[in-house]
Coordinates of C-alpha atoms in Angstrom, one line a residue:
M28 CA -3.1 -6.8 22.2
F29 CA 1.0 -5.2 21.4
V30 CA 0.0 -2.7 24.4
V31 CA -0.8 -5.3 26.4
F32 CA 2.2 -7.8 25.8
V33 CA 4.7 -5.4 26.2
A34 CA 3.4 -4.4 29.8
W35 CA 2.8 -8.0 30.1
A36 CA 6.9 -8.8 29.2
V37 CA 8.5 -6.0 31.1
Y38 CA 6.0 -7.4 34.1
G39 CA 7.4 -10.5 34.0
Y40 CA 10.8 -10.0 33.1
T41 CA 11.2 -7.7 35.7
V42 CA 9.9 -10.1 38.3
V43 CA 12.8 -12.7 37.2
N44 CA 15.2 -9.6 37.1
F45 CA 14.0 -9.1 41.1
E46 CA 14.8 -12.5 41.5
M47 CA 18.1 -12.7 40.0
L48 CA 19.3 -9.9 41.9
P49 CA 20.4 -11.3 45.2
T50 CA 22.3 -13.7 42.7
Y51 CA 25.3 -11.0 41.5
G52 CA 26.9 -10.5 45.5
D53 CA 26.8 -8.2 47.9
L54 CA 25.3 -5.3 46.0
T55 CA 25.1 -1.4 48.1
P56 CA 21.7 0.0 47.3
L57 CA 23.0 2.3 44.1
E58 CA 24.4 -0.7 42.7
K59 CA 21.4 -2.7 43.1
R60 CA 19.4 0.2 41.4
V61 CA 22.0 0.6 38.5
Q62 CA 22.0 -3.5 37.7
M63 CA 18.4 -3.3 38.0
L64 CA 18.8 -0.1 35.4
Q65 CA 21.0 -2.2 33.2
M66 CA 18.7 -5.8 33.3
S67 CA 16.0 -3.5 32.4
A68 CA 18.0 -2.0 29.3
Y69 CA 18.2 -5.4 28.2
I70 CA 14.5 -6.2 29.0
F71 CA 13.3 -3.4 26.7
G72 CA 15.6 -4.7 23.9
L73 CA 14.1 -8.0 24.4
T74 CA 10.9 -6.7 23.9
A75 CA 11.6 -4.7 21.4
L76 CA 13.2 -7.4 19.3
T77 CA 9.7 -9.7 19.6
C78 CA 7.7 -6.5 18.0
L79 CA 9.8 -6.2 15.4
A80 CA 9.6 -9.6 14.3
F81 CA 5.8 -8.3 13.0
L82 CA 7.2 -4.6 11.9
F83 CA 7.6 -5.7 8.2
L84 CA 4.6 -8.2 7.9
P85 CA 1.8 -5.5 7.5
V86 CA 4.3 -4.1 4.6
A87 CA 4.7 -7.0 2.2
R88 CA 2.1 -6.0 -0.3
G89 CA 2.1 -9.2 -2.2
S90 CA 2.1 -11.2 0.9
I91 CA 0.6 -14.6 1.2
L92 CA 0.0 -14.2 4.6
L93 CA -1.9 -11.1 4.1
R94 CA -4.1 -12.3 1.5
L95 CA -4.8 -16.1 3.8
I96 CA -6.4 -13.3 7.3
G97 CA -8.2 -11.5 4.6
I98 CA -6.4 -7.9 5.5
P99 CA -6.0 -6.2 2.1
F100 CA -2.3 -4.1 1.9
E101 CA -3.6 -1.1 2.5
H102 CA -5.3 -1.5 5.4
A103 CA -2.1 -3.7 6.9
T104 CA -0.2 -0.1 6.7
R105 CA -1.6 1.1 9.7
Y106 CA -0.1 -1.5 11.5
H107 CA 3.0 -1.0 10.0
V108 CA 2.7 2.5 11.7
W109 CA 1.6 1.3 15.4
L110 CA 4.4 -1.5 15.8
G111 CA 6.9 1.5 14.3
N112 CA 6.1 4.0 16.7
L113 CA 6.1 1.1 19.7
T114 CA 9.2 -0.5 18.4
M115 CA 10.8 2.8 18.5
F116 CA 9.5 3.5 22.0
L117 CA 11.2 0.4 23.4
L118 CA 14.6 0.6 21.7
T119 CA 14.4 4.3 23.4
M120 CA 14.2 2.9 26.4
H121 CA 16.8 0.6 25.5
G122 CA 19.4 2.8 24.9
L123 CA 18.3 5.2 27.4
C124 CA 18.5 3.0 29.9
Y125 CA 22.1 1.6 29.3
F126 CA 23.7 5.5 28.4
I127 CA 22.4 6.4 32.7
V128 CA 24.3 2.9 33.3
W129 CA 27.0 4.9 31.8
F130 CA 26.5 7.2 33.1
I131 CA 26.7 6.6 36.3
R132 CA 29.5 4.1 35.9
G133 CA 31.7 6.8 34.3
I134 CA 32.5 4.6 30.9
V135 CA 29.8 6.6 28.3
L136 CA 32.8 6.8 25.4
E137 CA 34.3 3.1 26.3
S138 CA 31.0 1.8 25.7
I139 CA 29.5 3.8 22.9
I140 CA 32.6 2.6 20.5
E141 CA 32.8 -1.0 22.4
W142 CA 32.9 -3.8 19.4
K143 CA 32.2 -7.2 21.3
S144 CA 33.3 -10.8 19.6
D145 CA 31.2 -12.0 21.8
G146 CA 28.2 -9.6 22.7
G147 CA 26.3 -7.0 21.8
A148 CA 28.2 -4.7 19.3
N149 CA 27.6 -1.7 20.8
F150 CA 28.7 0.9 18.0
A151 CA 26.7 -1.2 15.5
G152 CA 23.9 -0.6 17.9
I153 CA 24.1 3.2 18.1
I154 CA 24.7 3.7 14.2
C155 CA 21.2 1.2 13.9
Y156 CA 19.4 3.7 16.3
C157 CA 20.1 6.7 14.3
F158 CA 18.9 5.1 10.9
G159 CA 15.5 3.9 12.8
F160 CA 15.1 7.7 14.1
T161 CA 15.4 9.2 11.3
M162 CA 13.2 6.6 9.3
W163 CA 10.9 7.3 12.7
V164 CA 11.1 11.1 12.8
T165 CA 10.1 11.6 8.8
T166 CA 7.4 9.5 9.4
L167 CA 5.8 12.1 11.6
P168 CA 2.4 13.7 9.8
P169 CA 3.3 17.0 9.7
I170 CA 6.8 15.8 8.5
R171 CA 5.5 13.0 6.1
K172 CA 2.5 15.2 4.6
R173 CA 4.6 18.2 4.1
F174 CA 7.4 17.0 2.6
F175 CA 6.6 13.1 1.1
E176 CA 10.1 13.0 -0.6
L177 CA 11.9 13.0 2.6
F178 CA 9.7 10.5 3.8
F179 CA 10.3 8.5 0.8
Y180 CA 13.6 8.4 0.3
T181 CA 14.9 8.2 4.6
H182 CA 12.7 5.0 4.3
Q183 CA 15.0 3.4 2.5
L184 CA 17.4 3.4 5.0
Y185 CA 15.7 0.4 6.5
I186 CA 18.6 -1.8 5.1
L187 CA 21.2 -0.3 6.7
F188 CA 18.9 -0.5 9.6
V189 CA 18.6 -4.3 9.5
I190 CA 22.1 -4.3 8.0
F191 CA 23.8 -2.7 11.6
F192 CA 20.8 -4.8 13.2
S193 CA 22.4 -7.9 12.4
L194 CA 26.0 -6.6 13.8
H195 CA 24.6 -5.7 17.1
V196 CA 22.6 -8.8 18.1
G197 CA 24.0 -11.3 16.3
D198 CA 22.6 -14.4 14.8
T199 CA 21.1 -15.8 17.6
Y200 CA 18.8 -12.8 18.4
V201 CA 18.2 -12.3 14.7
S202 CA 16.6 -15.1 14.4
K203 CA 14.0 -14.2 16.6
A204 CA 12.7 -11.5 14.0
A205 CA 14.1 -13.3 11.0
G206 CA 10.6 -14.7 9.7
G207 CA 9.5 -11.4 9.4
I208 CA 12.1 -9.6 7.7
F209 CA 12.4 -12.9 5.5
L210 CA 8.8 -12.4 4.0
F211 CA 9.5 -8.8 3.5
M212 CA 12.8 -9.9 1.4
L213 CA 10.6 -12.2 -0.7
D214 CA 8.2 -10.0 -1.4
R215 CA 10.7 -7.0 -1.8
F216 CA 12.8 -9.3 -4.3
L217 CA 9.7 -10.3 -6.1
R218 CA 7.9 -6.4 -6.6
F219 CA 11.5 -5.6 -8.3
C220 CA 11.3 -8.4 -10.4
Q221 CA 8.0 -7.4 -11.6
S222 CA 8.8 -3.3 -11.7
R223 CA 11.6 -4.0 -14.0
R224 CA 9.2 -4.3 -16.9
N225 CA 8.8 -1.4 -19.0
V226 CA 4.7 -1.7 -19.8
D227 CA 2.9 0.5 -22.4
V228 CA 0.6 3.4 -21.8
I229 CA -2.1 2.6 -24.6
S230 CA -3.4 5.9 -24.1
A231 CA -4.0 8.9 -21.8
T232 CA -6.6 11.3 -21.5
S233 CA -6.2 15.3 -19.6
F234 CA -8.8 16.9 -18.0
P235 CA -9.7 20.5 -17.7
C236 CA -9.6 19.5 -13.5
G237 CA -5.8 18.4 -13.9
S238 CA -6.8 15.4 -13.8
V239 CA -5.1 12.6 -16.3
S240 CA -6.2 9.1 -17.2
L241 CA -3.9 6.4 -18.1
V242 CA -5.2 3.5 -19.4
I243 CA -2.0 0.9 -19.7
S244 CA -1.3 -3.0 -21.3
K245 CA -2.3 -5.9 -19.4
P246 CA -1.8 -9.4 -20.2
K247 CA -5.4 -11.3 -20.1
N248 CA -3.8 -13.7 -17.2
L249 CA -3.3 -11.2 -14.7
H250 CA -6.8 -10.8 -12.7
Y251 CA -7.7 -8.1 -10.7
N252 CA -11.3 -6.5 -9.5
A253 CA -12.4 -3.4 -9.0
L254 CA -11.6 -2.1 -5.9
G255 CA -8.0 -2.9 -6.9
F256 CA -4.7 -0.5 -6.7
I257 CA -1.5 -0.4 -8.5
F258 CA 1.9 1.4 -7.8
L259 CA 3.0 3.6 -10.9
Q260 CA 6.6 4.8 -11.5
V261 CA 7.6 7.2 -14.7
R262 CA 11.0 6.5 -15.2
E263 CA 11.5 10.2 -16.8
I264 CA 9.8 12.0 -13.9
S265 CA 11.3 9.6 -10.6
W266 CA 13.6 6.7 -10.6
L267 CA 13.3 5.8 -7.3
Q268 CA 8.9 7.2 -6.7
W269 CA 6.3 4.9 -6.6
H270 CA 2.8 6.4 -6.2
P271 CA -0.4 4.5 -5.4
F272 CA -3.6 4.4 -7.7
S273 CA -6.9 3.2 -7.5
V274 CA -8.3 1.2 -10.6
S275 CA -10.9 3.3 -12.2
S276 CA -11.6 0.6 -15.0
S277 CA -13.6 -2.9 -14.1
P278 CA -11.7 -6.2 -15.3
L279 CA -14.6 -6.6 -17.5
D280 CA -13.9 -3.3 -19.5
G281 CA -11.6 -5.6 -21.7
G282 CA -9.1 -8.6 -21.5
H283 CA -6.0 -6.5 -22.1
H284 CA -5.6 -3.0 -20.6
L285 CA -6.6 -1.3 -17.2
S286 CA -7.3 2.3 -16.0
V287 CA -6.2 4.9 -13.5
L288 CA -7.4 8.0 -12.7
I289 CA -4.6 10.6 -11.2
K290 CA -4.9 14.0 -9.9
S291 CA -2.5 16.9 -10.3
A292 CA -1.7 17.5 -6.7
G293 CA 2.0 17.3 -6.5
E294 CA 5.6 17.4 -7.6
W295 CA 5.2 14.2 -9.0
T296 CA 1.6 14.3 -10.5
G297 CA 2.2 17.5 -11.6
K298 CA 5.6 16.8 -14.2
L299 CA 3.1 13.4 -15.4
K300 CA -0.3 16.3 -16.4
R301 CA 3.2 18.2 -18.2
S302 CA 4.5 15.1 -20.0
V303 CA 1.1 14.2 -21.3
S304 CA 0.8 17.6 -22.2
D305 CA 4.2 17.5 -23.9
L306 CA 3.0 14.5 -25.3
L307 CA -0.2 15.8 -26.8
V308 CA 2.0 18.8 -28.6
S309 CA 4.1 16.7 -29.5
Q310 CA 1.6 14.2 -31.6
T311 CA -0.1 16.7 -33.1
Q312 CA 3.4 18.5 -34.7
L313 CA 3.9 14.8 -36.1
S314 CA 0.3 14.8 -37.5
G315 CA -0.2 11.2 -36.1
P316 CA -0.5 9.2 -33.4
N317 CA 3.7 8.4 -33.0
A318 CA 4.2 9.7 -29.8
S319 CA 4.7 6.6 -27.2
F320 CA 4.7 6.9 -23.1
V321 CA 6.3 4.2 -20.7
A322 CA 5.6 3.3 -17.0
S323 CA 6.7 0.9 -14.3
V324 CA 3.9 -1.1 -12.3
E325 CA 3.4 -3.0 -8.8
G326 CA 0.4 -5.3 -8.8
P327 CA -2.8 -4.5 -8.5
Y328 CA -2.9 -5.0 -4.4
G329 CA -6.1 -4.8 -2.7
H330 CA -9.1 -6.7 -1.7
E331 CA -9.7 -10.2 -3.2
S332 CA -13.1 -10.5 -3.2
P333 CA -14.9 -7.8 -4.3
Y334 CA -17.2 -6.8 -1.5
H335 CA -19.1 -4.6 -3.6
L336 CA -20.9 -7.5 -5.0
M337 CA -22.3 -8.3 -1.7
Y338 CA -24.6 -5.8 -0.8
K339 CA -28.3 -5.5 -2.8
K340 CA -27.8 -1.9 -1.6
L341 CA -24.5 0.3 -2.3
I342 CA -24.3 4.0 -1.0
L343 CA -20.4 5.1 -2.6
V344 CA -19.3 8.1 -0.7
A345 CA -16.5 9.6 -2.6
G346 CA -14.1 12.9 -2.0
G347 CA -12.3 14.7 -4.8
S348 CA -9.9 11.9 -6.6
G349 CA -12.0 9.3 -4.3
I350 CA -14.3 9.3 -7.4
S351 CA -11.6 6.5 -9.2
P352 CA -12.4 3.5 -7.8
F353 CA -16.9 4.5 -8.0
L354 CA -15.7 4.7 -11.5
A355 CA -14.4 1.3 -11.5
I356 CA -17.4 -0.5 -9.4
L357 CA -20.3 1.2 -11.9
S358 CA -18.3 -0.1 -14.7
D359 CA -18.6 -3.7 -13.1
V360 CA -21.8 -3.7 -11.7
L361 CA -23.2 -2.9 -15.2
H362 CA -20.7 -4.6 -17.1
R363 CA -22.3 -8.1 -14.8
I364 CA -26.0 -6.6 -15.4
R365 CA -25.5 -6.6 -18.9
D366 CA -23.4 -9.8 -19.0
D367 CA -25.9 -12.2 -16.6
K368 CA -22.8 -12.2 -14.4
P369 CA -23.6 -13.0 -9.9
C370 CA -24.1 -9.1 -9.0
L371 CA -26.4 -7.9 -6.2
P372 CA -26.3 -4.3 -6.3
R373 CA -30.1 -3.1 -7.4
D374 CA -30.1 0.0 -5.8
I375 CA -26.8 2.5 -5.7
L376 CA -26.3 5.5 -4.6
L377 CA -23.5 7.6 -5.8
I378 CA -22.1 10.9 -3.1
W379 CA -19.4 12.5 -4.4
A380 CA -17.9 16.2 -3.1
V381 CA -15.7 17.6 -5.3
K382 CA -14.3 22.0 -5.0
R383 CA -15.0 23.2 -8.7
S384 CA -17.0 22.0 -11.6
S385 CA -14.3 21.0 -13.9
E386 CA -14.5 17.9 -12.2
I387 CA -17.5 16.8 -12.4
S388 CA -16.2 15.9 -16.1
L389 CA -14.1 12.8 -14.9
L390 CA -17.8 11.4 -15.0
S391 CA -17.6 10.8 -18.8
T392 CA -15.0 7.9 -18.2
V393 CA -18.0 5.3 -17.7
D394 CA -20.4 5.5 -20.2
M395 CA -22.8 3.5 -18.4
D396 CA -25.6 3.5 -21.3
S397 CA -22.9 2.5 -23.9
I398 CA -21.9 -0.1 -21.5
C399 CA -25.3 -1.6 -20.7
P400 CA -28.4 -0.5 -22.5
S401 CA -32.0 0.5 -20.9
F402 CA -29.7 -0.6 -17.6
S403 CA -31.9 1.8 -16.0
D404 CA -34.3 -1.2 -15.6
K405 CA -32.4 -3.4 -14.1
V406 CA -30.1 -0.9 -11.9
N407 CA -31.4 3.0 -10.0
V408 CA -28.3 4.4 -10.1
N409 CA -28.8 7.9 -8.3
I410 CA -26.0 10.6 -8.2
R411 CA -25.4 13.5 -6.0
L412 CA -22.7 16.0 -7.0
Y413 CA -21.6 18.8 -4.3
V414 CA -19.7 21.3 -5.5
T415 CA -18.1 23.2 -2.8
R416 CA -16.7 26.6 -3.8
E417 CA -19.0 27.3 -6.7
S418 CA -22.9 28.9 -6.4
E419 CA -23.2 28.4 -9.6
P420 CA -22.6 25.9 -12.8
S421 CA -19.3 27.4 -14.9
L422 CA -19.8 27.9 -18.7
E423 CA -16.9 25.7 -19.8
E424 CA -18.6 22.9 -17.7
G425 CA -18.1 19.9 -19.7
K426 CA -15.2 20.0 -21.4
I427 CA -13.0 18.0 -21.8
D428 CA -9.0 19.1 -22.9
K429 CA -7.2 17.2 -26.3
V430 CA -6.3 14.3 -25.8
V431 CA -3.8 11.9 -26.6
S432 CA -3.8 8.5 -28.3
L433 CA -0.7 7.0 -27.7
N434 CA 1.0 4.5 -30.2
T435 CA 0.6 0.6 -29.5
R436 CA 3.1 -0.5 -31.8
S437 CA 4.5 -1.9 -29.1
R438 CA 1.5 -3.8 -27.5
G439 CA 3.8 -7.2 -25.9
R440 CA 5.2 -4.5 -23.2
S441 CA 2.1 -5.6 -20.9
M442 CA 2.2 -5.8 -17.5
S443 CA 3.9 -8.9 -15.2
V444 CA 1.7 -11.5 -13.6
L445 CA 4.2 -11.7 -10.5
V446 CA 3.1 -9.3 -7.9
G447 CA -0.8 -8.5 -6.6
T448 CA -3.1 -11.0 -7.7
G449 CA -0.7 -13.5 -9.4
N450 CA -0.6 -17.2 -9.7
K451 CA -0.9 -18.6 -5.9
I452 CA 0.7 -21.6 -7.3
W453 CA 3.6 -20.3 -8.1
S454 CA 3.7 -17.7 -5.2
G455 CA 3.6 -20.4 -2.9
A456 CA 6.5 -22.1 -4.5
Y457 CA 8.8 -19.1 -4.6
V458 CA 8.4 -19.2 -0.8
I459 CA 8.8 -22.3 -0.4
V460 CA 12.0 -23.1 -2.0
S461 CA 13.5 -20.1 -1.0
I462 CA 13.1 -21.3 2.6
L463 CA 14.4 -24.2 1.3
G464 CA 17.8 -22.5 0.2
F465 CA 18.2 -20.7 3.1
L466 CA 18.6 -23.8 5.6
I467 CA 19.9 -25.6 3.0
I468 CA 23.1 -22.6 2.7
W469 CA 22.8 -22.1 6.5
A470 CA 24.0 -25.8 7.4
L471 CA 26.0 -25.7 4.9
L472 CA 28.0 -22.9 6.2
N473 CA 27.9 -24.1 9.7
V474 CA 29.1 -27.9 8.8
C475 CA 31.4 -26.5 6.1
Y476 CA 32.7 -23.2 7.8
L477 CA 31.5 -21.9 11.0
N478 CA 32.0 -24.8 13.1
P479 CA 34.9 -25.9 11.9
Y480 CA 37.1 -23.1 12.5
D481 CA 35.3 -22.1 15.4
I482 CA 33.2 -19.4 14.5
S483 CA 31.9 -17.8 17.2
K484 CA 32.2 -13.5 16.6
W485 CA 28.4 -12.5 16.9
W486 CA 28.8 -9.9 14.9
Y487 CA 30.1 -11.6 12.9
R488 CA 27.5 -14.9 12.3
G489 CA 25.3 -12.1 12.4
I490 CA 26.1 -10.6 9.4
L491 CA 26.6 -14.0 8.0
F492 CA 22.9 -15.5 9.0
L493 CA 21.7 -12.4 6.9
G494 CA 23.4 -13.0 4.0
C495 CA 22.5 -16.7 3.4
M496 CA 18.8 -15.0 3.5
V497 CA 19.8 -12.5 0.9
I498 CA 21.8 -15.2 -1.1
S499 CA 18.7 -17.9 -1.1
V500 CA 16.0 -15.4 -2.0
V501 CA 18.6 -13.6 -5.5
I502 CA 19.0 -17.8 -6.1
F503 CA 16.7 -19.8 -4.9
G504 CA 14.1 -17.5 -5.2
G505 CA 15.2 -15.8 -8.3
G506 CA 15.2 -19.3 -10.6
V507 CA 11.0 -19.6 -9.5
I508 CA 10.9 -16.3 -10.5
F509 CA 13.0 -17.4 -14.3
F510 CA 10.5 -20.1 -15.0
W511 CA 7.5 -18.0 -13.7
H512 CA 9.0 -15.4 -16.3
R513 CA 8.9 -18.1 -18.5
S514 CA 5.4 -19.5 -18.1
E515 CA 4.0 -16.6 -18.7
N516 CA 1.3 -16.6 -21.8
V517 CA 2.5 -13.7 -23.4
T518 CA 1.3 -14.2 -27.0
P519 CA 1.1 -11.8 -30.0
A520 CA -2.2 -9.1 -30.0
G521 CA -5.1 -11.6 -31.4
E522 CA -8.7 -10.6 -33.2
E523 CA -10.1 -9.7 -29.4
D524 CA -7.1 -7.8 -29.0
R525 CA -6.3 -5.9 -32.0
E526 CA -10.4 -4.4 -31.8
E527 CA -10.2 -3.5 -27.8
S528 CA -7.2 -1.4 -29.3
G529 CA -9.5 -0.2 -31.5
R530 CA -12.5 0.6 -29.2
I531 CA -10.4 2.2 -26.6
G532 CA -8.7 4.4 -29.4
Y533 CA -12.5 5.0 -30.8
M534 CA -13.2 6.4 -27.6
L535 CA -10.5 8.7 -27.1
D536 CA -9.3 9.6 -30.3
Q537 CA -10.9 12.6 -30.2
E538 CA -10.5 16.6 -29.8
T539 CA -13.2 17.8 -27.2
T540 CA -16.0 15.7 -25.7
R541 CA -19.0 17.3 -24.0
Y542 CA -20.1 15.0 -21.0
K543 CA -24.2 14.1 -20.2
L544 CA -25.2 14.1 -16.8
H545 CA -27.0 10.7 -16.0
E546 CA -31.0 11.6 -15.9
N547 CA -31.1 10.4 -12.3
T548 CA -28.3 13.3 -11.2
N549 CA -28.3 16.2 -8.9
V550 CA -25.7 19.1 -8.9
F551 CA -25.8 21.0 -5.9
Y552 CA -23.8 24.2 -6.1
G553 CA -21.9 25.9 -2.6
Q554 CA -23.2 22.9 -0.8
R555 CA -21.3 20.0 1.8
P556 CA -22.9 16.9 1.8
D557 CA -25.7 16.4 4.3
F558 CA -25.0 13.3 5.5
K559 CA -27.7 13.2 8.4
E560 CA -30.5 14.0 5.7
I561 CA -29.4 11.6 3.3
F562 CA -29.1 8.5 5.3
G563 CA -32.3 9.7 7.0
S564 CA -33.9 9.6 4.0
V565 CA -32.1 6.4 2.8
S566 CA -33.5 4.5 5.9
D567 CA -37.2 5.8 4.8
S568 CA -37.1 4.6 1.8
W569 CA -35.0 1.4 2.0
G570 CA -36.5 -1.0 4.3
C571 CA -35.3 -4.0 6.4
V572 CA -31.8 -4.6 4.1
D573 CA -28.0 -4.6 4.7
V574 CA -26.6 -1.7 2.8
G575 CA -23.0 -1.8 1.8
V576 CA -21.2 2.0 2.0
I577 CA -18.0 2.3 0.7
V578 CA -15.9 5.6 1.4
C579 CA -12.4 6.7 -0.5
G580 CA -11.8 10.4 0.7
P581 CA -9.8 12.2 3.1
Q582 CA -10.3 11.7 7.0
T583 CA -12.7 14.0 7.8
L584 CA -15.2 12.5 5.2
Q585 CA -14.6 9.4 6.6
S586 CA -15.5 9.9 10.4
S587 CA -18.3 11.8 9.4
V588 CA -20.1 9.2 7.1
A589 CA -19.0 6.6 10.0
K590 CA -20.5 8.7 13.2
E591 CA -23.7 9.3 11.3
I592 CA -23.3 5.4 10.1
R593 CA -22.7 4.3 14.0
S594 CA -26.5 7.0 15.1
Q595 CA -28.0 5.6 12.6
D596 CA -27.7 1.7 13.4
L597 CA -27.9 2.6 17.1
R598 CA -31.2 4.2 16.4
R599 CA -32.6 1.5 14.1
K600 CA -36.0 -0.2 14.2
G601 CA -36.3 -3.7 12.8
N602 CA -38.0 -2.1 9.5
R603 CA -34.2 0.2 9.0
P604 CA -31.5 -0.3 7.0
V605 CA -28.4 -2.0 8.3
F606 CA -25.5 0.1 7.5
H607 CA -22.0 -1.5 6.6
F608 CA -18.8 0.8 6.8
N609 CA -16.2 0.1 4.2
S610 CA -13.4 2.1 4.0
H611 CA -11.5 2.3 0.7
S612 CA -9.1 5.1 1.3
F613 CA -5.5 4.9 2.1
D614 CA -2.6 6.8 3.1
L615 CA 0.9 5.2 2.5

């Protein structure tokens, strides 16, 4: 849609420019071409401004707008990437055309340092473009994947980008993109307020494959579903880095905690693994659960509707650490069946591809028999495990490293309900009051200062406009957040809370354990999943039914599953199932 819009806008503006060209008087052919090039540069800037108005919307993680249109944040980020590429292309064309015009007219240096009061401040625009170009280059896949920290830190330059953009174009043009920027400001300030709180990590489990399971304290009125995810920061490791992790527990596992499963696959996760190991050593030396571990949390985010409960048949395809959300789904389905809650799935096929057999021990985090005794009478769970880099079982298979149970003396430090699936009434009040506050501040500024003193400098009015947006969010929005915090139902742990804490401690307070594979589990060594055979077998046995297929793993895995699903659906006959593809993977 935006590509079509850009083509249409550039064409439309160009037609108008040709019609306006005779009004510039008698020009030589060269002067006409230069004038058209200058007007084209202006066109590219206007079109980029429209794209910029939408650029910030997809990355407002807790945005009410995203919830209303049903696009979860992890999927919306791809629109941000596409819009970012398109915006930078248009800004490049905008600047390049102007530079060519300046070069032909011989005024390059004067134009670069020009800072007009009644037009665009060129020097501010060049600085703005440099920040934007730096952010864009580090988002390219080869750089972002190899140097993620560089990508992360340079992306914080968006603050300077917006400031110099305001200085470059003034308040009139800033207002065209202000809606998206303002909503992003609202979201960012809300996330900042939520993330300032230290949250207790109740317990941590270390697995031989390098993964760590963290159980995090949360208030009972914070709701999420099994497809949610959170952003986690551990200040002992980094004050700036936030990393997303899928929730690995069902909301029905307990009202006062949620779990995440973290694979040690990079520098940050490696440091987290070592921190947990150090706490384990410390606790062993102290001969008691005196260790403490806190983190900061944003979220939870993700789909608000639990679409995994909408299908009678489920196929869950995981690659490596992609098993995390499926552990939550299995737990959620079993809890609902046990408690007679609404739950459609009655046949679940879990396909999990791992490199080493040591990763299979992660299945021990969901004890299906203890959650729902005799669950096999009500739901058929079939698990297929593919160990791709081993030809036979390992002698150490099933062994779990020593576990550290962190003390829970500070149970009052739980997650805040400000972001994610928080109260929509408070969220709406926060947005509305902030908008009204901005309108009041800007109106007062015009009446009391700009108009009486005839302030007309574009760059000055632009930065004042941006400042009013920031002040309205911090003061007016901050007031709503203050009362929102006060309204949070923070109470001491009751009997239910203490029982839940005891249950977690009982489950994890062991030095070693051995996992037991489910009776309907098949392990294949030295093989990869043959999706043609798997989906063909399912088509023959499940009959005419809607089958939900959820994939969490590398892009190659998603593509393979999607390709086979398309093939099956195109060849489908009346007595065969219809497969519905859902991707739970995200690349942030």
